[in-house]
């Protein structure tokens, strides 16, 4: 019989987007040194998810274990566009080091960074062999970004064989169902509904339910869920992006949400698409003029 996972609650809070709860409930007694490092990684990644990059950079010093150094690299990468080149260079250097290159947290952070860079092939070089549930879940995300739901489904099957009831397995199943569409949307909705009944409601869960509602044409319900999510985090990029789409379908003004997204997340894909469309329109007007 497997020993109980002392970090189960902390991991669950992190996976479902309860980042402050993960931080507040991180004082877990009787942890092994390895589990203590994993705990600290989850806490610092929660701070990163909340946008507290500088706190992570300041608190993790050069003597910290490799997984924590990797988390610090993620904070450095996200804190400023000027850091991207040096951060990616460091990641490559560490991955090439035989002593630490196969560390699962380092490979996970590398995958997250290359996913941000939209360099999916490079991400998969380091994540594809798996080894942890988080790496398998990240593989599902990468394959869905590549529009390869067939490969994403293979990763999901591996996760289901390891632990069908794991939070990440359920999340990956919902992501895949949303990508496949059709009758699978209802299945995805039920997964997010189950989360909302079992756990604290988060922006992640609310957005999951809202996207399902939009796919099913229930835009009024989606708007209600998204406004609830906005109350929890007024700068959450996915909430703002989904509200823009939802407002357009409801025939309501979306410019305020777009302006908020531009201010808080200028690199968001929807902002870039809107800017490109505006520039193309302006060029067309000038041509006619």
Steps between C-alpha positions, in 0.01 A plus 500: 500500500637841397581750773256795523602807302563765766492771231165392349305805623774744400531348151124500451474868594777582255360289212152656534622859530455555876843657518456701820351194673804299387730759657293535819482124561858410413621433853492119473676310784726192472613553141809327361769732354379412145136572590603828667666612175188399302286695751718809463485474119119492510488797738734710284313398182181616674665839562599508131138424400393796717752725322743531795806432285741721695424326831602168344816650347598659833434195720664223295876541530785334311539224762143370448433155352475459120115483490478832687761658272283390205194667655705818547588486128128493417447811717792674326362403158154640580609817679634683192538445124866608542567184705371252242820448304726445803238279670462274195879482469524390866226239452687347202823497700341327800315244287832406335660436840492121562491554878170697503364491143247223570351662812119484450435852634771644275350318199151622601614863527683467166178368344297790645749758373519351149119473497491876572744546212270290276802278430305178540761264354764629741254467790427138412871413490503545876146400602407214267656221706272600788585370846249702704129575466580868444730415208230280343240777548737753342545264205121498454502882492788511251339249264169690513688822413641310201144392404601136551214372713597144400834530682332685787262207537793255523647708784162504674480119475840476675372729777182294537706183537707663776206659689164552333366711790802733525406870474742548209355197318152648534622843385682349201185308412298824507758683282492219244118489500489876436745462210305212344165679543159367407347266758825510700424857617234375742753253647750784551231710670421215742869475597514872586163474675636214712802713594272790597302272733806344665742790528523875551377686191788654305545702181631184332186300581267790413675557167484128422124495556456828308689374193283188499188720519622712207562187292142393578361844408408594861663844492289653779609227744859533376494877564372446855780249573765729351387804698525286814854406393580869441396573860764251614778638280442820301821452297471131411580488126283198417197652674543829312556321166194280549290802601599676176382202293186454709407871476536494121260204477252678729525822296640688799798743505830319556745792474542541876605136542734530201656816645550324835665208321727735302613673819558192716607245234623681186652176360173304516410328173161677482668842542744418220215380274296817571804724434572319173136538392502872587823555303364309200180706511697827518715396203189413300342839581819682394508303173142603420565860605 
